[in-house]
Amino acid sequence: MTSLQMVAALAAGSLAAVWAGATVLERSTEQLADHFGLPSDVRGAVVTALGSSFPEFTATVVAIALHDRVELAIGIVVGSAVFKVLVVPAVSALLSPGSGLRTDRELVYQETGFYVLAVASVLLVLALSVIYNPVETAAGGAGQAGELTRTLVLAPLGLYVFFLFLQYADAAEHGAGRTSGDRSALEYLTGLVVALVFVGVGVEGLVRAAIEFSEAFGTSEFLWGLTVVGAGASVPEVFVGVLAARNDEPGVSISTVLGSSTFDLLVAIPVAVLAVGAVTVNFGTVVPLFAFLVVAALLLLTVVRTDLKVSTAEAVGLLLVYGGFLGWMAAESVGRLALLA
């Protein structure tokens, strides 16, 4: 077996471990949410979102803290967010038993609005890193890269704490309380810990495979983080969205997508920075990507606001946009386009 075949086998095995662990993780978080009687929108935006975001969160921290690969980490976060916003709702709509994926007005504006705010806040923090902590680039300039420090990343973490407060307030108004069941919360937490071990081991293998693929093909680590790690680790959320739609809980599908993407943006990179102290970020690369995240979120908002559902035609359109995004990233990686500095 050649070294490339071994890397491919590592990637496949790691993906299997991540998917298995993520499936158990999401089931355990769902059971905990049911155990404590949380409303469906809060359950999707916080509890299920935290469980489904753990693979990408761990991959981001591992890429930065263990491998010092900031470009790979950004690819993971962006790839995961774009996949969730465009692909998960589309596939959920196509596979739902009705004529599309239905949602509600409050969910549309509240969750999508906060997600756009999260993207804008992270972009602002990155801009501040360039303004106050400029770093010379390979070309000798000082205006395109900045050092992201522990002090700066406290802002997005604080914003996520505010997001949790809003969800807590919603849960309190709903009157959430513990429900009766045959199993204790400790049993659900045990399954949670086992799942975390599977996810952690699988994610480390995925990150190593992405680095090896990048070196073997002479392509950007960002592209492999975007696809193999970011999108690959997000595939279990497709099953969560489909199951939610089939269980007549479409709000869980949309709120999980937006809630987990918000978590990735506001928590994953900041925690990694807190672990290592500071990282250097190329602002010229980040701006177009975050601009696309905003466009993708507004596109999803437009789609779900129309008749408050995602129709079959709209689902196909979202998948085509995602295909165009992958084409753009591939063209950047091989030098056909140069929109990313």
mmCIF file of C-alpha atoms in Angstrom:
data_model
loop_
_atom_site.group_PDB
_atom_site.id
_atom_site.type_symbol
_atom_site.label_atom_id
_atom_site.label_comp_id
_atom_site.label_asym_id
_atom_site.label_seq_id
_atom_site.Cartn_x
_atom_site.Cartn_y
_atom_site.Cartn_z
ATOM 1 C CA MET A 1 0.000 0.000 0.000
ATOM 2 C CA THR A 2 1.438 3.382 -1.022
ATOM 3 C CA SER A 3 1.723 6.273 1.402
ATOM 4 C CA LEU A 4 -1.126 8.077 -0.382
ATOM 5 C CA GLN A 5 -3.358 5.015 0.000
ATOM 6 C CA MET A 6 -2.485 4.906 3.685
ATOM 7 C CA VAL A 7 -3.474 8.562 4.059
ATOM 8 C CA ALA A 8 -6.756 7.868 2.257
ATOM 9 C CA ALA A 9 -7.390 4.916 4.574
ATOM 10 C CA LEU A 10 -6.611 7.147 7.563
ATOM 11 C CA ALA A 11 -9.076 9.753 6.310
ATOM 12 C CA ALA A 12 -11.801 7.151 5.723
ATOM 13 C CA GLY A 13 -11.311 5.515 9.111
ATOM 14 C CA SER A 14 -11.208 8.876 10.867
ATOM 15 C CA LEU A 15 -14.395 9.997 9.122
ATOM 16 C CA ALA A 16 -16.106 6.797 10.235
ATOM 17 C CA ALA A 17 -15.011 7.416 13.839
ATOM 18 C CA VAL A 18 -16.176 11.037 13.708
ATOM 19 C CA TRP A 19 -19.550 10.099 12.225
ATOM 20 C CA ALA A 20 -20.100 7.294 14.745
ATOM 21 C CA GLY A 21 -19.114 9.509 17.655
ATOM 22 C CA ALA A 22 -21.148 12.460 16.364
ATOM 23 C CA THR A 23 -24.239 10.267 15.957
ATOM 24 C CA VAL A 24 -24.055 9.096 19.575
ATOM 25 C CA LEU A 25 -23.179 12.636 20.700
ATOM 26 C CA GLU A 26 -26.208 14.166 19.011
ATOM 27 C CA ARG A 27 -28.509 11.414 20.308
ATOM 28 C CA SER A 28 -27.216 11.942 23.853
ATOM 29 C CA THR A 29 -27.683 15.704 23.707
ATOM 30 C CA GLU A 30 -31.190 15.234 22.301
ATOM 31 C CA GLN A 31 -32.020 12.856 25.146
ATOM 32 C CA LEU A 32 -30.665 15.325 27.696
ATOM 33 C CA ALA A 33 -32.777 18.097 26.148
ATOM 34 C CA ASP A 34 -35.862 15.879 26.330
ATOM 35 C CA HIS A 35 -34.952 14.890 29.879
ATOM 36 C CA PHE A 36 -35.042 18.521 30.988
ATOM 37 C CA GLY A 37 -38.026 19.469 28.817
ATOM 38 C CA LEU A 38 -36.372 22.173 26.694
ATOM 39 C CA PRO A 39 -38.389 23.787 23.853
ATOM 40 C CA SER A 40 -37.530 22.651 20.328
ATOM 41 C CA ASP A 41 -35.946 25.927 19.163
ATOM 42 C CA VAL A 42 -33.697 26.226 22.235
ATOM 43 C CA ARG A 43 -32.860 22.528 21.968
ATOM 44 C CA GLY A 44 -31.808 22.956 18.349
ATOM 45 C CA ALA A 45 -29.948 26.258 18.775
ATOM 46 C CA VAL A 46 -27.975 25.275 21.877
ATOM 47 C CA VAL A 47 -28.050 21.643 23.017
ATOM 48 C CA THR A 48 -28.128 19.822 19.670
ATOM 49 C CA ALA A 49 -25.965 22.539 18.104
ATOM 50 C CA LEU A 50 -23.249 22.095 20.736
ATOM 51 C CA GLY A 51 -23.248 18.346 20.184
ATOM 52 C CA SER A 52 -23.155 18.580 16.400
ATOM 53 C CA SER A 53 -20.472 21.304 16.485
ATOM 54 C CA PHE A 54 -18.035 19.336 18.610
ATOM 55 C CA PRO A 55 -16.226 17.627 15.678
ATOM 56 C CA GLU A 56 -15.488 20.953 13.946
ATOM 57 C CA PHE A 57 -14.661 22.610 17.270
ATOM 58 C CA THR A 58 -12.177 19.877 18.164
ATOM 59 C CA ALA A 59 -10.665 19.897 14.668
ATOM 60 C CA THR A 60 -10.120 23.666 14.826
ATOM 61 C CA VAL A 61 -8.444 23.501 18.235
ATOM 62 C CA VAL A 62 -6.294 20.518 17.175
ATOM 63 C CA ALA A 63 -5.213 22.219 13.926
ATOM 64 C CA ILE A 64 -4.057 25.349 15.765
ATOM 65 C CA ALA A 65 -2.938 24.098 19.168
ATOM 66 C CA LEU A 66 -1.244 20.836 18.131
ATOM 67 C CA HIS A 67 -0.240 21.425 14.506
ATOM 68 C CA ASP A 68 0.073 25.246 14.291
ATOM 69 C CA ARG A 69 -1.996 25.285 11.059
ATOM 70 C CA VAL A 70 -4.072 28.470 11.164
ATOM 71 C CA GLU A 71 -4.946 28.279 7.455
ATOM 72 C CA LEU A 72 -6.259 24.741 7.930
ATOM 73 C CA ALA A 73 -8.306 25.815 10.962
ATOM 74 C CA ILE A 74 -9.956 28.674 9.070
ATOM 75 C CA GLY A 75 -10.759 26.264 6.244
ATOM 76 C CA ILE A 76 -12.443 23.933 8.742
ATOM 77 C CA VAL A 77 -14.600 26.691 10.237
ATOM 78 C CA VAL A 78 -15.581 28.205 6.888
ATOM 79 C CA GLY A 79 -16.143 24.851 5.177
ATOM 80 C CA SER A 80 -18.304 23.613 8.023
ATOM 81 C CA ALA A 81 -20.362 26.822 8.196
ATOM 82 C CA VAL A 82 -21.013 26.976 4.440
ATOM 83 C CA PHE A 83 -21.916 23.270 4.329
ATOM 84 C CA LYS A 84 -24.364 23.641 7.202
ATOM 85 C CA VAL A 85 -26.065 26.777 5.912
ATOM 86 C CA LEU A 86 -26.443 25.608 2.296
ATOM 87 C CA VAL A 87 -26.425 21.811 2.250
ATOM 88 C CA VAL A 88 -28.134 20.684 5.460
ATOM 89 C CA PRO A 89 -31.398 22.643 4.937
ATOM 90 C CA ALA A 90 -31.433 21.681 1.254
ATOM 91 C CA VAL A 91 -31.046 17.941 1.851
ATOM 92 C CA SER A 92 -33.511 18.077 4.753
ATOM 93 C CA ALA A 93 -36.069 19.716 2.446
ATOM 94 C CA LEU A 94 -35.486 17.216 -0.361
ATOM 95 C CA LEU A 95 -35.861 14.212 1.955
ATOM 96 C CA SER A 96 -38.685 15.538 4.132
ATOM 97 C CA PRO A 97 -42.024 13.729 3.738
ATOM 98 C CA GLY A 98 -43.974 16.910 2.901
ATOM 99 C CA SER A 99 -43.576 19.498 0.163
ATOM 100 C CA GLY A 100 -40.479 21.135 1.546
ATOM 101 C CA LEU A 101 -38.990 22.080 4.920
ATOM 102 C CA ARG A 102 -41.303 24.351 6.918
ATOM 103 C CA THR A 103 -40.176 26.836 9.549
ATOM 104 C CA ASP A 104 -41.594 29.816 11.469
ATOM 105 C CA ARG A 105 -41.128 33.578 11.378
ATOM 106 C CA GLU A 106 -39.580 33.981 14.844
ATOM 107 C CA LEU A 107 -36.959 31.330 14.133
ATOM 108 C CA VAL A 108 -36.118 32.871 10.762
ATOM 109 C CA TYR A 109 -35.369 36.320 12.097
ATOM 110 C CA GLN A 110 -33.918 35.468 15.514
ATOM 111 C CA GLU A 111 -31.498 32.684 14.600
ATOM 112 C CA THR A 112 -30.453 34.002 11.192
ATOM 113 C CA GLY A 113 -30.029 37.520 12.544
ATOM 114 C CA PHE A 114 -27.754 36.387 15.342
ATOM 115 C CA TYR A 115 -25.719 34.250 12.966
ATOM 116 C CA VAL A 116 -25.063 37.237 10.692
ATOM 117 C CA LEU A 117 -24.116 39.234 13.812
ATOM 118 C CA ALA A 118 -21.661 36.466 14.760
ATOM 119 C CA VAL A 119 -19.996 36.577 11.332
ATOM 120 C CA ALA A 120 -19.741 40.376 11.473
ATOM 121 C CA SER A 121 -18.317 40.366 15.009
ATOM 122 C CA VAL A 122 -15.588 37.841 14.150
ATOM 123 C CA LEU A 123 -14.696 39.832 11.043
ATOM 124 C CA LEU A 124 -14.463 42.989 13.194
ATOM 125 C CA VAL A 125 -12.151 41.253 15.660
ATOM 126 C CA LEU A 126 -9.916 40.086 12.800
ATOM 127 C CA ALA A 127 -9.835 43.647 11.434
ATOM 128 C CA LEU A 128 -8.801 44.926 14.857
ATOM 129 C CA SER A 129 -5.948 42.422 14.888
ATOM 130 C CA VAL A 130 -4.635 43.920 11.648
ATOM 131 C CA ILE A 131 -5.042 47.500 12.924
ATOM 132 C CA TYR A 132 -3.473 47.057 16.362
ATOM 133 C CA ASN A 133 -1.187 44.032 15.846
ATOM 134 C CA PRO A 134 0.019 44.188 12.214
ATOM 135 C CA VAL A 135 2.374 41.449 11.049
ATOM 136 C CA GLU A 136 4.681 41.623 8.061
ATOM 137 C CA THR A 137 3.691 39.281 5.261
ATOM 138 C CA ALA A 138 6.016 37.297 3.022
ATOM 139 C CA ALA A 139 5.962 40.178 0.566
ATOM 140 C CA GLY A 140 7.143 42.551 3.250
ATOM 141 C CA GLY A 141 3.890 44.430 3.713
ATOM 142 C CA ALA A 142 2.175 45.044 7.032
ATOM 143 C CA GLY A 143 -1.409 45.763 6.100
ATOM 144 C CA GLN A 144 -2.817 42.322 5.263
ATOM 145 C CA ALA A 145 -1.968 40.183 8.276
ATOM 146 C CA GLY A 146 -2.502 40.629 11.989
ATOM 147 C CA GLU A 147 -1.901 38.813 15.248
ATOM 148 C CA LEU A 148 -5.054 37.573 16.911
ATOM 149 C CA THR A 149 -4.453 37.700 20.671
ATOM 150 C CA ARG A 150 -6.204 36.357 23.736
ATOM 151 C CA THR A 151 -7.567 39.806 24.585
ATOM 152 C CA LEU A 152 -9.246 40.215 21.200
ATOM 153 C CA VAL A 153 -10.941 36.804 21.190
ATOM 154 C CA LEU A 154 -12.692 37.566 24.478
ATOM 155 C CA ALA A 155 -15.188 39.659 22.471
ATOM 156 C CA PRO A 156 -16.677 36.798 20.393
ATOM 157 C CA LEU A 157 -16.711 34.558 23.469
ATOM 158 C CA GLY A 158 -18.639 37.243 25.325
ATOM 159 C CA LEU A 159 -21.090 37.489 22.440
ATOM 160 C CA TYR A 160 -21.704 33.741 22.636
ATOM 161 C CA VAL A 161 -22.391 34.041 26.373
ATOM 162 C CA PHE A 162 -25.008 36.668 25.460
ATOM 163 C CA PHE A 163 -26.474 34.235 22.918
ATOM 164 C CA LEU A 164 -26.759 31.592 25.642
ATOM 165 C CA PHE A 165 -28.506 34.121 27.870
ATOM 166 C CA LEU A 166 -31.097 34.780 25.156
ATOM 167 C CA GLN A 167 -31.715 31.059 24.765
ATOM 168 C CA TYR A 168 -31.975 30.643 28.536
ATOM 169 C CA ALA A 169 -34.558 33.411 28.644
ATOM 170 C CA ASP A 170 -36.557 31.655 25.928
ATOM 171 C CA ALA A 171 -36.394 28.394 27.845
ATOM 172 C CA ALA A 172 -37.533 30.118 31.052
ATOM 173 C CA GLU A 173 -40.507 31.688 29.265
ATOM 174 C CA HIS A 174 -41.389 28.296 27.856
ATOM 175 C CA GLY A 175 -41.449 26.907 31.363
ATOM 176 C CA ALA A 176 -38.902 24.169 30.679
ATOM 177 C CA GLY A 177 -38.596 21.633 33.407
ATOM 178 C CA ARG A 178 -37.416 18.126 34.029
ATOM 179 C CA THR A 179 -39.505 15.419 32.434
ATOM 180 C CA SER A 180 -40.018 11.917 33.671
ATOM 181 C CA GLY A 181 -37.999 9.117 32.143
ATOM 182 C CA ASP A 182 -36.535 5.712 32.810
ATOM 183 C CA ARG A 183 -32.917 6.858 32.622
ATOM 184 C CA SER A 184 -31.022 9.420 34.679
ATOM 185 C CA ALA A 185 -29.086 12.366 33.290
ATOM 186 C CA LEU A 186 -25.869 10.594 34.402
ATOM 187 C CA GLU A 187 -26.517 7.732 31.982
ATOM 188 C CA TYR A 188 -26.954 10.168 29.105
ATOM 189 C CA LEU A 189 -23.749 11.959 30.149
ATOM 190 C CA THR A 190 -21.858 8.645 30.097
ATOM 191 C CA GLY A 191 -22.840 8.121 26.466
ATOM 192 C CA LEU A 192 -21.773 11.695 25.835
ATOM 193 C CA VAL A 193 -18.254 11.086 27.186
ATOM 194 C CA VAL A 194 -17.802 7.920 25.119
ATOM 195 C CA ALA A 195 -18.890 9.793 21.999
ATOM 196 C CA LEU A 196 -16.431 12.614 22.729
ATOM 197 C CA VAL A 197 -13.555 10.114 22.797
ATOM 198 C CA PHE A 198 -14.523 8.725 19.375
ATOM 199 C CA VAL A 199 -14.863 12.226 17.935
ATOM 200 C CA GLY A 200 -11.549 13.390 19.369
ATOM 201 C CA VAL A 201 -9.583 10.447 17.961
ATOM 202 C CA GLY A 202 -11.305 10.707 14.577
ATOM 203 C CA VAL A 203 -10.727 14.444 14.296
ATOM 204 C CA GLU A 204 -7.013 14.120 14.999
ATOM 205 C CA GLY A 205 -6.791 11.574 12.175
ATOM 206 C CA LEU A 206 -8.715 13.875 9.817
ATOM 207 C CA VAL A 207 -6.426 16.812 10.522
ATOM 208 C CA ARG A 208 -3.330 14.690 9.910
ATOM 209 C CA ALA A 209 -4.844 13.348 6.692
ATOM 210 C CA ALA A 210 -5.619 16.883 5.472
ATOM 211 C CA ILE A 211 -2.010 17.949 6.091
ATOM 212 C CA GLU A 212 -0.671 14.878 4.273
ATOM 213 C CA PHE A 213 -3.040 15.389 1.308
ATOM 214 C CA SER A 214 -1.951 19.012 1.056
ATOM 215 C CA GLU A 215 1.721 18.048 0.904
ATOM 216 C CA ALA A 216 1.162 15.118 -1.475
ATOM 217 C CA PHE A 217 -0.837 17.109 -4.058
ATOM 218 C CA GLY A 218 0.936 20.435 -3.553
ATOM 219 C CA THR A 219 -2.349 22.208 -2.826
ATOM 220 C CA SER A 220 -3.491 24.550 -0.098
ATOM 221 C CA GLU A 221 -4.229 23.156 3.346
ATOM 222 C CA PHE A 222 -7.229 25.460 3.357
ATOM 223 C CA LEU A 223 -8.931 23.447 0.589
ATOM 224 C CA TRP A 224 -8.531 20.166 2.462
ATOM 225 C CA GLY A 225 -9.743 21.731 5.694
ATOM 226 C CA LEU A 226 -12.725 23.076 3.784
ATOM 227 C CA THR A 227 -13.720 19.696 2.329
ATOM 228 C CA VAL A 228 -12.242 16.645 4.082
ATOM 229 C CA VAL A 229 -12.402 18.050 7.625
ATOM 230 C CA GLY A 230 -14.972 20.858 7.586
ATOM 231 C CA ALA A 231 -17.625 19.413 5.302
ATOM 232 C CA GLY A 232 -16.836 15.790 6.172
ATOM 233 C CA ALA A 233 -17.277 16.354 9.908
ATOM 234 C CA SER A 234 -20.566 18.180 9.259
ATOM 235 C CA VAL A 235 -22.222 15.337 7.337
ATOM 236 C CA PRO A 236 -23.904 13.882 10.486
ATOM 237 C CA GLU A 237 -25.937 17.077 10.742
ATOM 238 C CA VAL A 238 -27.646 16.129 7.493
ATOM 239 C CA PHE A 239 -29.097 13.095 9.256
ATOM 240 C CA VAL A 240 -30.144 15.250 12.219
ATOM 241 C CA GLY A 241 -31.935 17.650 9.877
ATOM 242 C CA VAL A 242 -33.690 14.868 7.984
ATOM 243 C CA LEU A 243 -34.800 13.130 11.184
ATOM 244 C CA ALA A 244 -36.091 16.415 12.603
ATOM 245 C CA ALA A 245 -38.059 17.096 9.430
ATOM 246 C CA ARG A 246 -39.511 13.582 9.418
ATOM 247 C CA ASN A 247 -40.466 13.957 13.105
ATOM 248 C CA ASP A 248 -42.381 17.128 12.205
ATOM 249 C CA GLU A 249 -39.827 19.363 13.957
ATOM 250 C CA PRO A 250 -38.418 21.430 11.064
ATOM 251 C CA GLY A 251 -37.440 24.211 13.454
ATOM 252 C CA VAL A 252 -34.856 21.916 15.034
ATOM 253 C CA SER A 253 -33.201 21.416 11.640
ATOM 254 C CA ILE A 254 -32.792 25.137 10.888
ATOM 255 C CA SER A 255 -31.965 26.196 14.453
ATOM 256 C CA THR A 256 -29.333 23.442 14.763
ATOM 257 C CA VAL A 257 -27.658 24.581 11.552
ATOM 258 C CA LEU A 258 -27.516 28.222 12.608
ATOM 259 C CA GLY A 259 -26.768 27.492 16.260
ATOM 260 C CA SER A 260 -23.867 25.153 15.505
ATOM 261 C CA SER A 261 -22.432 27.576 12.926
ATOM 262 C CA THR A 262 -22.663 30.373 15.501
ATOM 263 C CA PHE A 263 -20.827 28.167 18.004
ATOM 264 C CA ASP A 264 -18.065 27.378 15.499
ATOM 265 C CA LEU A 265 -17.506 31.062 14.757
ATOM 266 C CA LEU A 266 -17.701 32.490 18.272
ATOM 267 C CA VAL A 267 -16.099 29.660 20.273
ATOM 268 C CA ALA A 268 -13.879 27.344 18.183
ATOM 269 C CA ILE A 269 -11.194 29.795 16.996
ATOM 270 C CA PRO A 270 -11.215 31.871 20.237
ATOM 271 C CA VAL A 271 -10.663 28.749 22.377
ATOM 272 C CA ALA A 272 -7.765 27.690 20.154
ATOM 273 C CA VAL A 273 -6.232 31.167 20.458
ATOM 274 C CA LEU A 274 -6.655 31.081 24.241
ATOM 275 C CA ALA A 275 -4.802 27.757 24.245
ATOM 276 C CA VAL A 276 -1.763 28.917 22.225
ATOM 277 C CA GLY A 277 -1.672 32.629 23.108
ATOM 278 C CA ALA A 278 -1.806 34.231 19.643
ATOM 279 C CA VAL A 279 -2.102 33.316 15.957
ATOM 280 C CA THR A 280 -1.377 35.223 12.763
ATOM 281 C CA VAL A 281 -4.314 35.626 10.365
ATOM 282 C CA ASN A 282 -4.152 36.802 6.740
ATOM 283 C CA PHE A 283 -6.950 39.373 6.534
ATOM 284 C CA GLY A 284 -6.919 39.423 2.745
ATOM 285 C CA THR A 285 -7.864 35.740 2.718
ATOM 286 C CA VAL A 286 -10.469 35.980 5.450
ATOM 287 C CA VAL A 287 -12.542 38.910 4.116
ATOM 288 C CA PRO A 288 -13.880 37.268 0.912
ATOM 289 C CA LEU A 289 -14.686 34.074 2.808
ATOM 290 C CA PHE A 290 -16.606 35.820 5.563
ATOM 291 C CA ALA A 291 -18.367 37.935 2.969
ATOM 292 C CA PHE A 292 -19.536 34.685 1.362
ATOM 293 C CA LEU A 293 -20.746 33.440 4.760
ATOM 294 C CA VAL A 294 -22.913 36.545 5.057
ATOM 295 C CA VAL A 295 -24.235 36.051 1.509
ATOM 296 C CA ALA A 296 -25.012 32.380 2.266
ATOM 297 C CA ALA A 297 -26.855 33.316 5.458
ATOM 298 C CA LEU A 298 -28.886 36.007 3.693
ATOM 299 C CA LEU A 299 -29.667 33.540 0.908
ATOM 300 C CA LEU A 300 -30.956 31.035 3.467
ATOM 301 C CA LEU A 301 -32.968 33.812 5.142
ATOM 302 C CA THR A 302 -34.523 34.730 1.794
ATOM 303 C CA VAL A 303 -35.349 31.114 1.026
ATOM 304 C CA VAL A 304 -36.932 30.258 4.377
ATOM 305 C CA ARG A 305 -38.813 33.571 4.567
ATOM 306 C CA THR A 306 -40.562 32.847 1.262
ATOM 307 C CA ASP A 307 -43.753 31.064 2.386
ATOM 308 C CA LEU A 308 -41.812 30.134 5.546
ATOM 309 C CA LYS A 309 -40.439 26.952 4.000
ATOM 310 C CA VAL A 310 -37.639 25.572 1.826
ATOM 311 C CA SER A 311 -39.232 24.218 -1.344
ATOM 312 C CA THR A 312 -37.731 21.544 -3.606
ATOM 313 C CA ALA A 313 -36.645 24.103 -6.208
ATOM 314 C CA GLU A 314 -35.060 26.301 -3.537
ATOM 315 C CA ALA A 315 -33.258 23.282 -2.075
ATOM 316 C CA VAL A 316 -31.744 22.486 -5.469
ATOM 317 C CA GLY A 317 -30.693 26.118 -5.789
ATOM 318 C CA LEU A 318 -28.894 26.008 -2.420
ATOM 319 C CA LEU A 319 -26.994 22.890 -3.512
ATOM 320 C CA LEU A 320 -25.972 24.573 -6.770
ATOM 321 C CA VAL A 321 -24.641 27.554 -4.829
ATOM 322 C CA TYR A 322 -22.615 25.194 -2.648
ATOM 323 C CA GLY A 323 -21.243 23.504 -5.766
ATOM 324 C CA GLY A 324 -20.236 26.914 -7.093
ATOM 325 C CA PHE A 325 -18.479 27.660 -3.801
ATOM 326 C CA LEU A 326 -16.469 24.427 -4.017
ATOM 327 C CA GLY A 327 -15.561 25.267 -7.612
ATOM 328 C CA TRP A 328 -14.342 28.685 -6.497
ATOM 329 C CA MET A 329 -12.196 27.170 -3.746
ATOM 330 C CA ALA A 330 -10.747 24.565 -6.122
ATOM 331 C CA ALA A 331 -9.873 27.276 -8.655
ATOM 332 C CA GLU A 332 -8.165 29.285 -5.906
ATOM 333 C CA SER A 333 -6.201 26.250 -4.793
ATOM 334 C CA VAL A 334 -4.764 25.502 -8.260
ATOM 335 C CA GLY A 335 -4.099 29.151 -9.076
ATOM 336 C CA ARG A 336 -6.916 29.721 -11.611
ATOM 337 C CA LEU A 337 -8.368 32.492 -9.454
ATOM 338 C CA ALA A 338 -6.707 34.882 -7.018
ATOM 339 C CA LEU A 339 -9.531 36.521 -5.104
ATOM 340 C CA LEU A 340 -8.041 35.319 -1.827
ATOM 341 C CA ALA A 341 -4.871 37.183 -0.971
#
